[in-house]
Amino acid sequence: MQPGLYHILCISAALFFIGAFGFLTRRNLITMLMGLELMLNSVNLNFIAFDKYVWPGKMDGLFFTLFIIAIAAAEAAVVIAIIINVYRSTHAIDVEQTKQLKH
Amino acid sequence: MNAENIIFYLLAAMTLVSGFMAVTSRLIFRSAIYLLFSLIGVAGLYFWMQYEFIAAVQIVVYVGGITVLIIFSIFLTQQAGEALPAAIFSNKLAAAMAAVFGLALLLLQFRNFPFLESTSVTSPAMKEIGSRMLDVEQTGYALPFELVSVLLLAAMIGCIVIAMRPQHEKENK
């Protein structure tokens, strides 16, 4: 069977839920960030698949993907700055131990 | 089954298997390397769809940038050789159920929804992407482009401010 839109949608759905599983089970901030990156990638894959197979030549999905990649890069940089700051004040990056903002 | 299909299935398997290993491996450095391979697999899928520009951006930003950033932060914050504590079983069960049922629901929807696939499948040329990106007409993307550039500047300054050591700590040393 020739792979097409349906196959790519299935792959991106599976990648999204793999990322969601990682995000929900991990207790370490860096590994949670990895799950988040997988989810963002699956969304990009979805946009590109619709751009190619449903509205070819309109390029809207392509630009959404480009902007998502740019914003994801900025988000990852900010997250890692926050992680390093959290590590500096608590000497751990476990989400169970970061509760200074709680009270 | 021709070579095109075989390459597609290999890329899909590489993306999904290494993605799964990335979220389940107990060694954090290994998990970062699996994430790297998963992102390369996604870039390969973009190449397979003949979106070369997006594939190149994916490799430059994700594989070259974000993964290296993650590996740096692993080295800065923990002993890379130590295994992470295992996830709590009830959490794992709940997350697995959420993932499996969500995936089943989505796959069912994909099966039933009639996507109107276009017959003429093309991929955009580099020149079109560039002129559309900086177009100020109705369908252009000049405004989001400028907004993203301001956002990147703000994120850069924000990162420096967040990660900077406070002044009084410096004086104590």
PDB file of N, CA, C and O in Angstrom, chain A residues 2-3 6-11 17-18 22 25-28 30 34 37-38 41 44-45 48 51-53 56 58-60 62-63 67 72 77-78 85 87-88 93, chain B residues 5 8-9 12 19 22-23 25 31 38-39 46 48-49 51 58 62 73 77-78 84 91 95 102-103 106 110-111 115 118 120-121 124 129 132 141 148 159 162-163:
ATOM      1  N   GLN A   2       0.596   2.153  -0.916  1.00  0.00           N
ATOM      2  CA  GLN A   2       1.388   3.381  -1.039  1.00  0.00           C
ATOM      3  C   GLN A   2       1.175   4.282   0.185  1.00  0.00           C
ATOM      4  O   GLN A   2       0.037   4.649   0.493  1.00  0.00           O
ATOM      5  N   PRO A   3       2.239   4.625   0.925  1.00  0.00           N
ATOM      6  CA  PRO A   3       2.042   5.500   2.093  1.00  0.00           C
ATOM      7  C   PRO A   3       1.559   6.877   1.664  1.00  0.00           C
ATOM      8  O   PRO A   3       2.021   7.426   0.672  1.00  0.00           O
ATOM      9  N   TYR A   6      -2.874   9.207   5.343  1.00  0.00           N
ATOM     10  CA  TYR A   6      -3.332   8.408   6.478  1.00  0.00           C
ATOM     11  C   TYR A   6      -2.150   7.857   7.281  1.00  0.00           C
ATOM     12  O   TYR A   6      -2.137   7.892   8.514  1.00  0.00           O
ATOM     13  N   HIS A   7      -1.122   7.371   6.582  1.00  0.00           N
ATOM     14  CA  HIS A   7       0.026   6.790   7.276  1.00  0.00           C
ATOM     15  C   HIS A   7       0.761   7.835   8.096  1.00  0.00           C
ATOM     16  O   HIS A   7       1.153   7.594   9.239  1.00  0.00           O
ATOM     17  N   ILE A   8       0.937   9.016   7.510  1.00  0.00           N
ATOM     18  CA  ILE A   8       1.683  10.050   8.228  1.00  0.00           C
ATOM     19  C   ILE A   8       0.884  10.541   9.426  1.00  0.00           C
ATOM     20  O   ILE A   8       1.441  10.786  10.505  1.00  0.00           O
ATOM     21  N   LEU A   9      -0.443  10.626   9.271  1.00  0.00           N
ATOM     22  CA  LEU A   9      -1.267  11.018  10.430  1.00  0.00           C
ATOM     23  C   LEU A   9      -1.143   9.989  11.544  1.00  0.00           C
ATOM     24  O   LEU A   9      -1.048  10.351  12.721  1.00  0.00           O
ATOM     25  N   CYS A  10      -1.121   8.695  11.187  1.00  0.00           N
ATOM     26  CA  CYS A  10      -0.980   7.649  12.212  1.00  0.00           C
ATOM     27  C   CYS A  10       0.363   7.783  12.925  1.00  0.00           C
ATOM     28  O   CYS A  10       0.424   7.688  14.161  1.00  0.00           O
ATOM     29  N   ILE A  11       1.437   8.017  12.149  1.00  0.00           N
ATOM     30  CA  ILE A  11       2.758   8.149  12.777  1.00  0.00           C
ATOM     31  C   ILE A  11       2.780   9.344  13.709  1.00  0.00           C
ATOM     32  O   ILE A  11       3.265   9.259  14.838  1.00  0.00           O
ATOM     33  N   PHE A  17       1.422  10.672  21.282  1.00  0.00           N
ATOM     34  CA  PHE A  17       1.068   9.999  22.533  1.00  0.00           C
ATOM     35  C   PHE A  17       2.280   9.385  23.208  1.00  0.00           C
ATOM     36  O   PHE A  17       2.291   9.252  24.433  1.00  0.00           O
ATOM     37  N   ILE A  18       3.339   9.051  22.433  1.00  0.00           N
ATOM     38  CA  ILE A  18       4.596   8.654  23.073  1.00  0.00           C
ATOM     39  C   ILE A  18       5.143   9.815  23.894  1.00  0.00           C
ATOM     40  O   ILE A  18       5.542   9.666  25.058  1.00  0.00           O
ATOM     41  N   GLY A  22       5.643  10.101  27.991  1.00  0.00           N
ATOM     42  CA  GLY A  22       6.879  10.521  28.650  1.00  0.00           C
ATOM     43  C   GLY A  22       6.659  11.707  29.558  1.00  0.00           C
ATOM     44  O   GLY A  22       7.160  11.755  30.675  1.00  0.00           O
ATOM     45  N   THR A  25       4.858  10.463  32.785  1.00  0.00           N
ATOM     46  CA  THR A  25       5.505   9.532  33.707  1.00  0.00           C
ATOM     47  C   THR A  25       6.806  10.066  34.284  1.00  0.00           C
ATOM     48  O   THR A  25       7.166   9.695  35.396  1.00  0.00           O
ATOM     49  N   ARG A  26       7.511  10.919  33.538  1.00  0.00           N
ATOM     50  CA  ARG A  26       8.821  11.344  34.011  1.00  0.00           C
ATOM     51  C   ARG A  26       8.698  12.297  35.193  1.00  0.00           C
ATOM     52  O   ARG A  26       7.746  13.074  35.275  1.00  0.00           O
ATOM     53  N   ARG A  27       9.703  12.248  36.076  1.00  0.00           N
ATOM     54  CA  ARG A  27       9.719  13.152  37.217  1.00  0.00           C
ATOM     55  C   ARG A  27      10.897  14.125  37.159  1.00  0.00           C
ATOM     56  O   ARG A  27      11.147  14.858  38.087  1.00  0.00           O
ATOM     57  N   ASN A  28      11.635  14.084  36.073  1.00  0.00           N
ATOM     58  CA  ASN A  28      12.834  14.899  35.939  1.00  0.00           C
ATOM     59  C   ASN A  28      12.551  15.977  34.894  1.00  0.00           C
ATOM     60  O   ASN A  28      11.988  15.683  33.840  1.00  0.00           O
ATOM     61  N   ILE A  30      14.304  17.683  32.765  1.00  0.00           N
ATOM     62  CA  ILE A  30      14.899  17.574  31.426  1.00  0.00           C
ATOM     63  C   ILE A  30      14.194  16.503  30.602  1.00  0.00           C
ATOM     64  O   ILE A  30      13.894  16.700  29.427  1.00  0.00           O
ATOM     65  N   MET A  34      11.978  16.569  27.044  1.00  0.00           N
ATOM     66  CA  MET A  34      12.122  15.693  25.863  1.00  0.00           C
ATOM     67  C   MET A  34      10.759  15.235  25.361  1.00  0.00           C
ATOM     68  O   MET A  34      10.495  15.214  24.152  1.00  0.00           O
ATOM     69  N   GLU A  37       9.179  17.978  23.448  1.00  0.00           N
ATOM     70  CA  GLU A  37       9.739  18.162  22.109  1.00  0.00           C
ATOM     71  C   GLU A  37       9.145  17.153  21.131  1.00  0.00           C
ATOM     72  O   GLU A  37       8.857  17.485  19.985  1.00  0.00           O
ATOM     73  N   LEU A  38       8.963  15.904  21.604  1.00  0.00           N
ATOM     74  CA  LEU A  38       8.363  14.894  20.722  1.00  0.00           C
ATOM     75  C   LEU A  38       6.945  15.305  20.330  1.00  0.00           C
ATOM     76  O   LEU A  38       6.538  15.146  19.173  1.00  0.00           O
ATOM     77  N   ASN A  41       7.067  17.977  17.724  1.00  0.00           N
ATOM     78  CA  ASN A  41       7.459  17.421  16.426  1.00  0.00           C
ATOM     79  C   ASN A  41       6.319  16.724  15.735  1.00  0.00           C
ATOM     80  O   ASN A  41       6.184  16.798  14.517  1.00  0.00           O
ATOM     81  N   ASN A  44       4.179  19.282  14.080  1.00  0.00           N
ATOM     82  CA  ASN A  44       4.794  19.760  12.836  1.00  0.00           C
ATOM     83  C   ASN A  44       4.584  18.780  11.693  1.00  0.00           C
ATOM     84  O   ASN A  44       4.292  19.174  10.569  1.00  0.00           O
ATOM     85  N   LEU A  45       4.757  17.499  12.013  1.00  0.00           N
ATOM     86  CA  LEU A  45       4.597  16.460  10.993  1.00  0.00           C
ATOM     87  C   LEU A  45       3.175  16.481  10.441  1.00  0.00           C
ATOM     88  O   LEU A  45       2.945  16.362   9.225  1.00  0.00           O
ATOM     89  N   ILE A  48       2.695  19.457   8.065  1.00  0.00           N
ATOM     90  CA  ILE A  48       3.330  19.232   6.759  1.00  0.00           C
ATOM     91  C   ILE A  48       2.533  18.222   5.939  1.00  0.00           C
ATOM     92  O   ILE A  48       2.351  18.384   4.725  1.00  0.00           O
ATOM     93  N   ASP A  51      -0.412  19.958   4.553  1.00  0.00           N
ATOM     94  CA  ASP A  51       0.039  20.891   3.532  1.00  0.00           C
ATOM     95  C   ASP A  51       0.336  20.171   2.228  1.00  0.00           C
ATOM     96  O   ASP A  51       0.021  20.665   1.151  1.00  0.00           O
ATOM     97  N   LYS A  52       0.931  18.987   2.349  1.00  0.00           N
ATOM     98  CA  LYS A  52       1.311  18.286   1.113  1.00  0.00           C
ATOM     99  C   LYS A  52       0.130  17.599   0.447  1.00  0.00           C
ATOM    100  O   LYS A  52      -0.039  17.681  -0.754  1.00  0.00           O
ATOM    101  N   TYR A  53      -0.711  16.906   1.251  1.00  0.00           N
ATOM    102  CA  TYR A  53      -1.699  16.029   0.623  1.00  0.00           C
ATOM    103  C   TYR A  53      -3.079  16.653   0.468  1.00  0.00           C
ATOM    104  O   TYR A  53      -3.855  16.222  -0.369  1.00  0.00           O
ATOM    105  N   PRO A  56      -2.136  21.223  -1.499  1.00  0.00           N
ATOM    106  CA  PRO A  56      -0.793  21.422  -2.053  1.00  0.00           C
ATOM    107  C   PRO A  56      -0.680  22.800  -2.706  1.00  0.00           C
ATOM    108  O   PRO A  56      -1.628  23.305  -3.298  1.00  0.00           O
ATOM    109  N   LYS A  58      -0.528  25.690  -1.280  1.00  0.00           N
ATOM    110  CA  LYS A  58      -0.981  26.861  -0.515  1.00  0.00           C
ATOM    111  C   LYS A  58       0.038  27.278   0.545  1.00  0.00           C
ATOM    112  O   LYS A  58       0.062  28.428   0.959  1.00  0.00           O
ATOM    113  N   MET A  59       0.848  26.327   1.014  1.00  0.00           N
ATOM    114  CA  MET A  59       2.005  26.604   1.881  1.00  0.00           C
ATOM    115  C   MET A  59       1.662  27.147   3.260  1.00  0.00           C
ATOM    116  O   MET A  59       2.538  27.637   3.955  1.00  0.00           O
ATOM    117  N   ASP A  60       0.376  27.097   3.681  1.00  0.00           N
ATOM    118  CA  ASP A  60       0.062  27.604   5.014  1.00  0.00           C
ATOM    119  C   ASP A  60       0.627  26.686   6.099  1.00  0.00           C
ATOM    120  O   ASP A  60       1.202  27.151   7.081  1.00  0.00           O
ATOM    121  N   LEU A  62       3.181  24.806   5.882  1.00  0.00           N
ATOM    122  CA  LEU A  62       4.645  24.947   5.907  1.00  0.00           C
ATOM    123  C   LEU A  62       5.062  26.119   6.783  1.00  0.00           C
ATOM    124  O   LEU A  62       5.976  26.007   7.599  1.00  0.00           O
ATOM    125  N   PHE A  63       4.330  27.245   6.663  1.00  0.00           N
ATOM    126  CA  PHE A  63       4.722  28.408   7.467  1.00  0.00           C
ATOM    127  C   PHE A  63       4.386  28.192   8.936  1.00  0.00           C
ATOM    128  O   PHE A  63       5.142  28.618   9.808  1.00  0.00           O
ATOM    129  N   PHE A  67       7.144  28.519  11.940  1.00  0.00           N
ATOM    130  CA  PHE A  67       7.006  29.364  13.130  1.00  0.00           C
ATOM    131  C   PHE A  67       6.971  28.519  14.389  1.00  0.00           C
ATOM    132  O   PHE A  67       7.508  28.929  15.423  1.00  0.00           O
ATOM    133  N   ALA A  72       9.479  26.913  19.305  1.00  0.00           N
ATOM    134  CA  ALA A  72       9.935  25.793  20.134  1.00  0.00           C
ATOM    135  C   ALA A  72      11.391  25.971  20.528  1.00  0.00           C
ATOM    136  O   ALA A  72      11.777  25.631  21.653  1.00  0.00           O
ATOM    137  N   ALA A  77      15.109  27.079  24.985  1.00  0.00           N
ATOM    138  CA  ALA A  77      16.188  27.850  25.602  1.00  0.00           C
ATOM    139  C   ALA A  77      15.740  28.419  26.946  1.00  0.00           C
ATOM    140  O   ALA A  77      16.472  28.337  27.939  1.00  0.00           O
ATOM    141  N   VAL A  78      14.504  28.965  27.001  1.00  0.00           N
ATOM    142  CA  VAL A  78      14.011  29.523  28.264  1.00  0.00           C
ATOM    143  C   VAL A  78      13.860  28.425  29.309  1.00  0.00           C
ATOM    144  O   VAL A  78      14.246  28.594  30.472  1.00  0.00           O
ATOM    145  N   ASN A  85      18.595  27.401  36.695  1.00  0.00           N
ATOM    146  CA  ASN A  85      18.370  28.240  37.867  1.00  0.00           C
ATOM    147  C   ASN A  85      17.772  27.445  39.026  1.00  0.00           C
ATOM    148  O   ASN A  85      18.171  27.606  40.186  1.00  0.00           O
ATOM    149  N   TYR A  87      18.136  24.254  39.503  1.00  0.00           N
ATOM    150  CA  TYR A  87      19.191  23.382  40.014  1.00  0.00           C
ATOM    151  C   TYR A  87      20.121  24.146  40.943  1.00  0.00           C
ATOM    152  O   TYR A  87      20.567  23.627  41.965  1.00  0.00           O
ATOM    153  N   ARG A  88      20.369  25.416  40.598  1.00  0.00           N
ATOM    154  CA  ARG A  88      21.275  26.208  41.418  1.00  0.00           C
ATOM    155  C   ARG A  88      20.686  26.459  42.811  1.00  0.00           C
ATOM    156  O   ARG A  88      21.406  26.491  43.801  1.00  0.00           O
ATOM    157  N   ILE A  93      16.614  18.612  40.078  1.00  0.00           N
ATOM    158  CA  ILE A  93      15.647  19.078  39.094  1.00  0.00           C
ATOM    159  C   ILE A  93      14.470  18.127  39.048  1.00  0.00           C
ATOM    160  O   ILE A  93      13.846  17.908  38.030  1.00  0.00           O
TER     161      ILE A  93
ATOM    162  N   ASN B   5       8.509   2.961  -0.575  1.00  0.00           N
ATOM    163  CA  ASN B   5       7.707   2.502   0.571  1.00  0.00           C
ATOM    164  C   ASN B   5       8.586   1.943   1.671  1.00  0.00           C
ATOM    165  O   ASN B   5       8.343   2.188   2.856  1.00  0.00           O
ATOM    166  N   PHE B   8      10.080   4.664   3.594  1.00  0.00           N
ATOM    167  CA  PHE B   8       9.081   5.290   4.468  1.00  0.00           C
ATOM    168  C   PHE B   8       8.890   4.476   5.746  1.00  0.00           C
ATOM    169  O   PHE B   8       8.919   5.018   6.852  1.00  0.00           O
ATOM    170  N   TYR B   9       8.725   3.146   5.581  1.00  0.00           N
ATOM    171  CA  TYR B   9       8.457   2.345   6.779  1.00  0.00           C
ATOM    172  C   TYR B   9       9.673   2.285   7.696  1.00  0.00           C
ATOM    173  O   TYR B   9       9.528   2.274   8.921  1.00  0.00           O
ATOM    174  N   ALA B  12       9.692   5.555   9.586  1.00  0.00           N
ATOM    175  CA  ALA B  12       8.630   5.581  10.588  1.00  0.00           C
ATOM    176  C   ALA B  12       9.014   4.731  11.788  1.00  0.00           C
ATOM    177  O   ALA B  12       8.865   5.161  12.950  1.00  0.00           O
ATOM    178  N   GLY B  19      11.774   7.165  19.634  1.00  0.00           N
ATOM    179  CA  GLY B  19      10.981   8.046  20.477  1.00  0.00           C
ATOM    180  C   GLY B  19      10.513   7.331  21.729  1.00  0.00           C
ATOM    181  O   GLY B  19      10.592   7.873  22.836  1.00  0.00           O
ATOM    182  N   ALA B  22      13.320   6.914  24.050  1.00  0.00           N
ATOM    183  CA  ALA B  22      13.698   8.185  24.681  1.00  0.00           C
ATOM    184  C   ALA B  22      12.846   8.474  25.900  1.00  0.00           C
ATOM    185  O   ALA B  22      13.337   9.032  26.873  1.00  0.00           O
ATOM    186  N   VAL B  23      11.559   8.089  25.864  1.00  0.00           N
ATOM    187  CA  VAL B  23      10.734   8.395  27.028  1.00  0.00           C
ATOM    188  C   VAL B  23      10.747   7.284  28.068  1.00  0.00           C
ATOM    189  O   VAL B  23      10.240   7.479  29.161  1.00  0.00           O
ATOM    190  N   SER B  25      13.792   5.121  28.634  1.00  0.00           N
ATOM    191  CA  SER B  25      15.126   4.748  29.111  1.00  0.00           C
ATOM    192  C   SER B  25      15.411   5.370  30.481  1.00  0.00           C
ATOM    193  O   SER B  25      15.054   6.513  30.736  1.00  0.00           O
ATOM    194  N   SER B  31      18.802   8.516  26.900  1.00  0.00           N
ATOM    195  CA  SER B  31      17.493   8.982  26.471  1.00  0.00           C
ATOM    196  C   SER B  31      17.630  10.204  25.554  1.00  0.00           C
ATOM    197  O   SER B  31      16.897  10.335  24.569  1.00  0.00           O
ATOM    198  N   SER B  38      15.252  10.049  17.055  1.00  0.00           N
ATOM    199  CA  SER B  38      13.851  10.251  16.721  1.00  0.00           C
ATOM    200  C   SER B  38      13.669  11.523  15.893  1.00  0.00           C
ATOM    201  O   SER B  38      12.931  11.534  14.901  1.00  0.00           O
ATOM    202  N   LEU B  39      14.382  12.588  16.281  1.00  0.00           N
ATOM    203  CA  LEU B  39      14.274  13.847  15.532  1.00  0.00           C
ATOM    204  C   LEU B  39      14.861  13.699  14.135  1.00  0.00           C
ATOM    205  O   LEU B  39      14.339  14.254  13.169  1.00  0.00           O
ATOM    206  N   TYR B  46      10.398  14.315   6.488  1.00  0.00           N
ATOM    207  CA  TYR B  46      10.233  15.539   5.693  1.00  0.00           C
ATOM    208  C   TYR B  46      10.952  15.402   4.352  1.00  0.00           C
ATOM    209  O   TYR B  46      10.435  15.815   3.321  1.00  0.00           O
ATOM    210  N   TRP B  48      11.429  12.647   2.836  1.00  0.00           N
ATOM    211  CA  TRP B  48      10.620  11.687   2.056  1.00  0.00           C
ATOM    212  C   TRP B  48       9.452  12.394   1.394  1.00  0.00           C
ATOM    213  O   TRP B  48       9.067  12.073   0.276  1.00  0.00           O
ATOM    214  N   MET B  49       8.869  13.384   2.090  1.00  0.00           N
ATOM    215  CA  MET B  49       7.761  14.136   1.500  1.00  0.00           C
ATOM    216  C   MET B  49       8.241  15.234   0.567  1.00  0.00           C
ATOM    217  O   MET B  49       7.447  16.032   0.094  1.00  0.00           O
ATOM    218  N   TYR B  51       9.942  17.922   1.321  1.00  0.00           N
ATOM    219  CA  TYR B  51       9.964  19.263   1.887  1.00  0.00           C
ATOM    220  C   TYR B  51      11.385  19.504   2.401  1.00  0.00           C
ATOM    221  O   TYR B  51      11.644  19.464   3.589  1.00  0.00           O
ATOM    222  N   GLN B  58      14.717  21.444  10.344  1.00  0.00           N
ATOM    223  CA  GLN B  58      14.575  20.483  11.442  1.00  0.00           C
ATOM    224  C   GLN B  58      15.943  20.002  11.925  1.00  0.00           C
ATOM    225  O   GLN B  58      16.207  19.929  13.122  1.00  0.00           O
ATOM    226  N   TYR B  62      16.574  21.399  15.534  1.00  0.00           N
ATOM    227  CA  TYR B  62      16.329  20.370  16.539  1.00  0.00           C
ATOM    228  C   TYR B  62      17.563  19.513  16.787  1.00  0.00           C
ATOM    229  O   TYR B  62      18.034  19.391  17.914  1.00  0.00           O
ATOM    230  N   SER B  73      22.642  20.702  29.285  1.00  0.00           N
ATOM    231  CA  SER B  73      21.978  20.882  30.577  1.00  0.00           C
ATOM    232  C   SER B  73      22.053  19.595  31.391  1.00  0.00           C
ATOM    233  O   SER B  73      22.111  19.661  32.621  1.00  0.00           O
ATOM    234  N   THR B  77      23.643  19.545  35.179  1.00  0.00           N
ATOM    235  CA  THR B  77      22.779  19.351  36.336  1.00  0.00           C
ATOM    236  C   THR B  77      22.848  17.966  36.954  1.00  0.00           C
ATOM    237  O   THR B  77      22.333  17.797  38.042  1.00  0.00           O
ATOM    238  N   GLN B  78      23.377  16.954  36.282  1.00  0.00           N
ATOM    239  CA  GLN B  78      23.408  15.682  36.975  1.00  0.00           C
ATOM    240  C   GLN B  78      24.509  14.733  36.526  1.00  0.00           C
ATOM    241  O   GLN B  78      25.154  14.952  35.534  1.00  0.00           O
ATOM    242  N   LEU B  84      17.941   6.993  36.484  1.00  0.00           N
ATOM    243  CA  LEU B  84      16.866   7.758  37.109  1.00  0.00           C
ATOM    244  C   LEU B  84      16.023   6.819  37.957  1.00  0.00           C
ATOM    245  O   LEU B  84      15.958   5.633  37.679  1.00  0.00           O
ATOM    246  N   ASN B  91       1.215   5.959  38.340  1.00  0.00           N
ATOM    247  CA  ASN B  91       1.390   7.021  37.343  1.00  0.00           C
ATOM    248  C   ASN B  91       1.586   6.433  35.955  1.00  0.00           C
ATOM    249  O   ASN B  91       1.011   6.898  34.979  1.00  0.00           O
ATOM    250  N   ALA B  95      -0.785   6.968  32.774  1.00  0.00           N
ATOM    251  CA  ALA B  95      -0.263   7.608  31.564  1.00  0.00           C
ATOM    252  C   ALA B  95      -0.379   6.680  30.370  1.00  0.00           C
ATOM    253  O   ALA B  95      -0.743   7.111  29.269  1.00  0.00           O
ATOM    254  N   GLY B 102      -6.209   7.490  23.957  1.00  0.00           N
ATOM    255  CA  GLY B 102      -6.181   8.658  23.084  1.00  0.00           C
ATOM    256  C   GLY B 102      -5.775   8.280  21.674  1.00  0.00           C
ATOM    257  O   GLY B 102      -6.396   8.716  20.696  1.00  0.00           O
ATOM    258  N   LEU B 103      -4.752   7.417  21.567  1.00  0.00           N
ATOM    259  CA  LEU B 103      -4.294   6.983  20.241  1.00  0.00           C
ATOM    260  C   LEU B 103      -5.383   6.197  19.527  1.00  0.00           C
ATOM    261  O   LEU B 103      -5.644   6.403  18.333  1.00  0.00           O
ATOM    262  N   LEU B 106      -8.011   8.566  18.211  1.00  0.00           N
ATOM    263  CA  LEU B 106      -7.555   9.312  17.036  1.00  0.00           C
ATOM    264  C   LEU B 106      -7.519   8.420  15.802  1.00  0.00           C
ATOM    265  O   LEU B 106      -7.952   8.829  14.724  1.00  0.00           O
ATOM    266  N   PHE B 110      -9.361   8.890  12.247  1.00  0.00           N
ATOM    267  CA  PHE B 110      -8.682   8.944  10.947  1.00  0.00           C
ATOM    268  C   PHE B 110      -9.316   7.946   9.983  1.00  0.00           C
ATOM    269  O   PHE B 110      -9.460   8.217   8.800  1.00  0.00           O
ATOM    270  N   ARG B 111      -9.687   6.776  10.530  1.00  0.00           N
ATOM    271  CA  ARG B 111     -10.256   5.722   9.692  1.00  0.00           C
ATOM    272  C   ARG B 111     -11.590   6.188   9.097  1.00  0.00           C
ATOM    273  O   ARG B 111     -11.899   5.949   7.931  1.00  0.00           O
ATOM    274  N   PHE B 115     -10.954  12.378   4.383  1.00  0.00           N
ATOM    275  CA  PHE B 115     -10.056  13.459   4.010  1.00  0.00           C
ATOM    276  C   PHE B 115     -10.124  13.664   2.501  1.00  0.00           C
ATOM    277  O   PHE B 115     -10.069  12.705   1.737  1.00  0.00           O
ATOM    278  N   SER B 118      -5.927  15.816  -2.242  1.00  0.00           N
ATOM    279  CA  SER B 118      -5.759  16.423  -3.551  1.00  0.00           C
ATOM    280  C   SER B 118      -5.081  15.435  -4.496  1.00  0.00           C
ATOM    281  O   SER B 118      -4.322  14.571  -4.076  1.00  0.00           O
ATOM    282  N   SER B 120      -3.215  16.408  -7.239  1.00  0.00           N
ATOM    283  CA  SER B 120      -1.906  16.899  -7.675  1.00  0.00           C
ATOM    284  C   SER B 120      -1.047  17.159  -6.447  1.00  0.00           C
ATOM    285  O   SER B 120      -1.262  18.116  -5.727  1.00  0.00           O
ATOM    286  N   VAL B 121      -0.121  16.249  -6.189  1.00  0.00           N
ATOM    287  CA  VAL B 121       0.729  16.396  -5.014  1.00  0.00           C
ATOM    288  C   VAL B 121       2.033  17.060  -5.434  1.00  0.00           C
ATOM    289  O   VAL B 121       2.796  16.507  -6.217  1.00  0.00           O
ATOM    290  N   PRO B 124       6.658  22.627  -2.381  1.00  0.00           N
ATOM    291  CA  PRO B 124       6.973  23.999  -2.752  1.00  0.00           C
ATOM    292  C   PRO B 124       8.451  24.198  -3.067  1.00  0.00           C
ATOM    293  O   PRO B 124       9.319  23.542  -2.504  1.00  0.00           O
ATOM    294  N   ILE B 129       8.859  29.851  -1.158  1.00  0.00           N
ATOM    295  CA  ILE B 129       8.836  29.982   0.304  1.00  0.00           C
ATOM    296  C   ILE B 129       9.378  31.347   0.707  1.00  0.00           C
ATOM    297  O   ILE B 129       8.771  32.061   1.498  1.00  0.00           O
ATOM    298  N   ARG B 132       7.022  34.264  -0.338  1.00  0.00           N
ATOM    299  CA  ARG B 132       5.783  34.261   0.453  1.00  0.00           C
ATOM    300  C   ARG B 132       6.046  34.708   1.890  1.00  0.00           C
ATOM    301  O   ARG B 132       5.241  35.414   2.492  1.00  0.00           O
ATOM    302  N   TYR B 141       3.429  36.387   4.944  1.00  0.00           N
ATOM    303  CA  TYR B 141       3.706  36.078   6.348  1.00  0.00           C
ATOM    304  C   TYR B 141       4.741  37.037   6.928  1.00  0.00           C
ATOM    305  O   TYR B 141       5.516  36.656   7.783  1.00  0.00           O
ATOM    306  N   VAL B 148       7.988  36.852  15.330  1.00  0.00           N
ATOM    307  CA  VAL B 148       8.871  35.789  15.806  1.00  0.00           C
ATOM    308  C   VAL B 148      10.269  36.334  16.065  1.00  0.00           C
ATOM    309  O   VAL B 148      10.930  35.932  17.034  1.00  0.00           O
ATOM    310  N   CYS B 159      16.546  34.569  28.777  1.00  0.00           N
ATOM    311  CA  CYS B 159      17.442  33.476  29.182  1.00  0.00           C
ATOM    312  C   CYS B 159      18.655  34.012  29.915  1.00  0.00           C
ATOM    313  O   CYS B 159      19.054  33.461  30.944  1.00  0.00           O
ATOM    314  N   ILE B 162      17.564  35.165  33.371  1.00  0.00           N
ATOM    315  CA  ILE B 162      17.214  34.072  34.285  1.00  0.00           C
ATOM    316  C   ILE B 162      18.464  33.326  34.738  1.00  0.00           C
ATOM    317  O   ILE B 162      18.635  33.014  35.916  1.00  0.00           O
ATOM    318  N   ALA B 163      19.361  33.034  33.783  1.00  0.00           N
ATOM    319  CA  ALA B 163      20.499  32.188  34.124  1.00  0.00           C
ATOM    320  C   ALA B 163      21.642  32.971  34.764  1.00  0.00           C
ATOM    321  O   ALA B 163      22.595  32.373  35.251  1.00  0.00           O
TER     322      ALA B 163
END
